Tab-separated table of C-alpha atoms in Angstrom:
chain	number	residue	atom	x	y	z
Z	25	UNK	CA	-58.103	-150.629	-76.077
Z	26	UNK	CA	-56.292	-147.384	-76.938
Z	27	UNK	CA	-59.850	-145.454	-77.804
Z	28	UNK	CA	-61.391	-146.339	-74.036
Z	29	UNK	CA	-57.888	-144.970	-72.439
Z	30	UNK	CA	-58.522	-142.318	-74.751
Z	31	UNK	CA	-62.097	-141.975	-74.028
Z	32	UNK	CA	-60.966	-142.206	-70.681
Z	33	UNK	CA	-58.077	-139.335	-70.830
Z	34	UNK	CA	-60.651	-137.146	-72.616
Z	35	UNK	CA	-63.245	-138.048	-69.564
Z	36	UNK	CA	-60.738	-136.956	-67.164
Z	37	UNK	CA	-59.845	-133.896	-67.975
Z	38	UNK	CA	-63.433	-132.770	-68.538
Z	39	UNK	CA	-63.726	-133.786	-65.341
Z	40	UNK	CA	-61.216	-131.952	-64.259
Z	41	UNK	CA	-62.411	-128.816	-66.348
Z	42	UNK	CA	-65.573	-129.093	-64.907
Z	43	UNK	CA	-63.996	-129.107	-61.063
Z	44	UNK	CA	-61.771	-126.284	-62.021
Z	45	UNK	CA	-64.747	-124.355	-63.739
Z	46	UNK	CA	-66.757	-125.271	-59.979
Z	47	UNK	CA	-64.229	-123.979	-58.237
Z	48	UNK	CA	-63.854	-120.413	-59.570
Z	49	UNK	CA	-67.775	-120.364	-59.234
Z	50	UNK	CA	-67.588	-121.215	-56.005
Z	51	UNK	CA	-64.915	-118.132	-56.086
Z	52	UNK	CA	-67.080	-115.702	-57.842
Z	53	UNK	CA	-70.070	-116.955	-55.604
Z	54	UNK	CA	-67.567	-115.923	-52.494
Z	55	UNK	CA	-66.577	-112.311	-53.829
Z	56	UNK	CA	-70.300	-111.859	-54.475
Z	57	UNK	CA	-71.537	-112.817	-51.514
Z	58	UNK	CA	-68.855	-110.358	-49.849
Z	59	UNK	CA	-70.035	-107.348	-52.369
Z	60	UNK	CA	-73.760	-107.936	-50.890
Z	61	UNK	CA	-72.020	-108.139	-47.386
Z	62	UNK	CA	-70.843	-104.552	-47.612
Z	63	UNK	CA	-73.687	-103.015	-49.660
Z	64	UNK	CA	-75.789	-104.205	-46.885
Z	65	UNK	CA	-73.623	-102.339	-44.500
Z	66	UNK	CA	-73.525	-99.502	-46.679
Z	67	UNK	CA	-77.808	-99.629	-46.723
Z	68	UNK	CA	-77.441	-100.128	-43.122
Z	69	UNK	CA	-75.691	-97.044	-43.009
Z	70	UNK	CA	-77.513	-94.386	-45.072
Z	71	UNK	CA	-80.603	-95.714	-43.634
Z	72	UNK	CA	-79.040	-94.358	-40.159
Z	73	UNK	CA	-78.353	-91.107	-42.028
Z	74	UNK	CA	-81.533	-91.034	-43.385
Z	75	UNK	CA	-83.516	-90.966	-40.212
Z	76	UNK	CA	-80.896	-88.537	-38.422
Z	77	UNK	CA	-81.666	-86.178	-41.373
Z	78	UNK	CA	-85.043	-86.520	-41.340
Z	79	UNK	CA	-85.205	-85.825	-37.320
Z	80	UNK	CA	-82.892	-82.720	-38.220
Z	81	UNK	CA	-85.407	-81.687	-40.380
Z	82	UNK	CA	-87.961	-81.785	-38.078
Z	83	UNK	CA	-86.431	-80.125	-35.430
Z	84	UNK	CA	-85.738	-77.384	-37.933
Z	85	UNK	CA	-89.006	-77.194	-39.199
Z	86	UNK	CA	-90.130	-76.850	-35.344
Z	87	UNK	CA	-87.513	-74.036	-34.860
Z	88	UNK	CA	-88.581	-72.477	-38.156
Z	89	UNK	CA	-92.313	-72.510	-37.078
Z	90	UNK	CA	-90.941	-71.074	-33.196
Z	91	UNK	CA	-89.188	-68.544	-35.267
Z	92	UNK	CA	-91.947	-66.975	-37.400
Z	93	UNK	CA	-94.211	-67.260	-34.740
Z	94	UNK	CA	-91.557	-65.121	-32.857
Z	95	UNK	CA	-91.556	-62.931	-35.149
Z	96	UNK	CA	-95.515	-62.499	-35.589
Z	97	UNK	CA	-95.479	-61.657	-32.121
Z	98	UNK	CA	-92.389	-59.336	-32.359
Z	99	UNK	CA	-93.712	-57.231	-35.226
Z	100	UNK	CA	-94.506	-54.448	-33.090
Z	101	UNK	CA	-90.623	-54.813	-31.756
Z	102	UNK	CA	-88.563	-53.102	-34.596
Z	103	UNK	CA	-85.116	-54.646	-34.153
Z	104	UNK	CA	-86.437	-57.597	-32.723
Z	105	UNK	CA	-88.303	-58.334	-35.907
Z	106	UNK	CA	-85.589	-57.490	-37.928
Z	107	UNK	CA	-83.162	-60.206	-35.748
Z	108	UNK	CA	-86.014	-62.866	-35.662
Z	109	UNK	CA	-86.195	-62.142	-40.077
Z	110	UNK	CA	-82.675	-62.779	-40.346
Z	111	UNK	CA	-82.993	-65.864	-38.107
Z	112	UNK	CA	-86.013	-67.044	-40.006
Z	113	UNK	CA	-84.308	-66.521	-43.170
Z	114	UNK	CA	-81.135	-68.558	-41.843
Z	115	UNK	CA	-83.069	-71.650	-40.247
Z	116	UNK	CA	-84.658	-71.691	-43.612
Z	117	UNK	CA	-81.531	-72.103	-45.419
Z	118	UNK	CA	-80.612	-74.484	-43.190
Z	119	UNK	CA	-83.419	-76.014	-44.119
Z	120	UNK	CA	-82.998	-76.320	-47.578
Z	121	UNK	CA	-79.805	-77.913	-46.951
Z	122	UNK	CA	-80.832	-80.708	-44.741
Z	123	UNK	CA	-83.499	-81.550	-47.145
Z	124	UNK	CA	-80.767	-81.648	-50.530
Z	125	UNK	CA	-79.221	-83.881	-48.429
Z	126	UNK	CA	-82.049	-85.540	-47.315
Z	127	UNK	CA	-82.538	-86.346	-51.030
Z	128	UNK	CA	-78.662	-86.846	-52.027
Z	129	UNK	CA	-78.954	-89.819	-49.028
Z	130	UNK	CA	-82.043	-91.110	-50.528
Z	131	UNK	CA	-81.162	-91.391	-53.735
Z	132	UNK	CA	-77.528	-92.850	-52.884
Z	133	UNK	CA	-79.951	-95.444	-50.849
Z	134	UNK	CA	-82.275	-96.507	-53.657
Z	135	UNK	CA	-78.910	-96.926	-55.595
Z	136	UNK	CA	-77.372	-99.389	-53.097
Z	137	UNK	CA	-80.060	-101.147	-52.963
Z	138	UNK	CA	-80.014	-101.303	-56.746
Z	139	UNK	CA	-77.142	-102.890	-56.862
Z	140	UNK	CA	-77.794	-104.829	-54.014
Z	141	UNK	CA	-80.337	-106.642	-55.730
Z	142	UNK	CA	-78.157	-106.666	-59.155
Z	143	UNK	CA	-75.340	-108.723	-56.871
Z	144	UNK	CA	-78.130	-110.783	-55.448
Z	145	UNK	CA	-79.553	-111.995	-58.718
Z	146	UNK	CA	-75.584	-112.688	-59.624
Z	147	UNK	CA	-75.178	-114.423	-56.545
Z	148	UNK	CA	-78.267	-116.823	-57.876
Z	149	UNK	CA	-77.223	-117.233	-61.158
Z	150	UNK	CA	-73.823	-118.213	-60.020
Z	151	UNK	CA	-75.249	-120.594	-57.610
Z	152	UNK	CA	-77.187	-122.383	-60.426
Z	153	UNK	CA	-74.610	-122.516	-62.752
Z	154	UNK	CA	-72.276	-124.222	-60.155
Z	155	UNK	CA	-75.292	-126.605	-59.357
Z	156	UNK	CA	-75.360	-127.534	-62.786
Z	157	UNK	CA	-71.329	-127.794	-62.860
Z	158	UNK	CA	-71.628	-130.360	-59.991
Z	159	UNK	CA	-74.528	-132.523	-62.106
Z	160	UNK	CA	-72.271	-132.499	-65.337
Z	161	UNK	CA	-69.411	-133.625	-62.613
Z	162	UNK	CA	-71.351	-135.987	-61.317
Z	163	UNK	CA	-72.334	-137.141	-64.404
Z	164	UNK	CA	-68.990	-137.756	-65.902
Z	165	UNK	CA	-67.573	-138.926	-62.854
Z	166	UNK	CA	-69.899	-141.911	-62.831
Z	167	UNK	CA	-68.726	-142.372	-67.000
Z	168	UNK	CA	-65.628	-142.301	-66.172
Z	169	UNK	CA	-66.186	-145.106	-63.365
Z	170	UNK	CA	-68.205	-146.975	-65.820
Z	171	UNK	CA	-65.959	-146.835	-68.646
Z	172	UNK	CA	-62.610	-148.127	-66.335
Z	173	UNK	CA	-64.649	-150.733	-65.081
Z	174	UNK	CA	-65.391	-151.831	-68.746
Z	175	UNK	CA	-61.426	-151.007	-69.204
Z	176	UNK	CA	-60.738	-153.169	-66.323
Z	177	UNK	CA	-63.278	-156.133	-67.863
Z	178	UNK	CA	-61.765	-156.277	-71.235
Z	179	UNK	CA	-58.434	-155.928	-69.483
Z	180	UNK	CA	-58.633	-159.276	-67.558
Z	181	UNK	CA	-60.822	-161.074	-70.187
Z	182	UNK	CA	-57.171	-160.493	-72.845
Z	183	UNK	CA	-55.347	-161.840	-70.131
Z	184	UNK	CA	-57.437	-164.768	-69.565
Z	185	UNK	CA	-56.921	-165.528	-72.926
């Protein structure tokens, strides 16, 4: 009698282990979920930035060619070819710039979704772990039923007695 309320006790509280472990899953599964959440935004985001640098870059690559073709024409001007230079020589900086960052937001993109992916996996993991938390529940909820109802047998069969 004392080793099933034993066996009992002990079923309990891995029982209750097992909720306790389910429900900090369910936790981590949350703050995961909420990670992905904002690294979507944060996608969403330098994907926006993305195409307004890449439009930027156009438009100074349009400018650039306007320029220079300015200046072909302007060769015979002397100052005016020196003025269209310098602002061939500026838009071409600015250039260069947009397309750094260009690359700085692309490669800040590839690493968001990096870890987007890393948190999804997680997110999985987690998932499985707590569907195999709820089984081993499960499992030990129904020995735990079975064993009281033995419990309760043996109980009334000494009082019968």
């Amino acid at each position: 009698m004392d080793k099933l309320r034993e066996k009992i006790n002990s079923l309990k509280l891995e029982t209750e282990t097992a909720q306790e472990q389910a429900e900090e899953a369910f936790e981590q599964i949350k703050t995961l979920e909420n990670e992905g959440l904002t690294k979507d935004q944060e996608i969403a985001s330098l994907t926006h930035k993305n195409g307004l640098l890449e439009a930027e870059v156009e438009e100074l690559e349009a400018k650039l060619a306007e320029a220079k073709g300015a200046a072909e024409e302007g060769e015979a001007h002397g100052s005016a070819n020196e003025s269209l230079t310098k602002k061939i020589s500026l838009l071409e900086e600015e250039l260069e710039e947009s397309d750094n960052n260009l690359r700085e937001t692309t490669d800040k993109l590839r690493q968001t979704d990096v870890k987007a992916e890393h948190f999804e996996r997680k997110v999985a993991s987690l998932e499985t772990s707590v569907e195999d938390w709820e089984q081993k529940y499960e499992e030990l909820h129904q020995k735990y039923t079975q064993v009281k109802a033995e419990l309760d047998e043996i109980s009334q069969q000494l009082e019968s007695m």
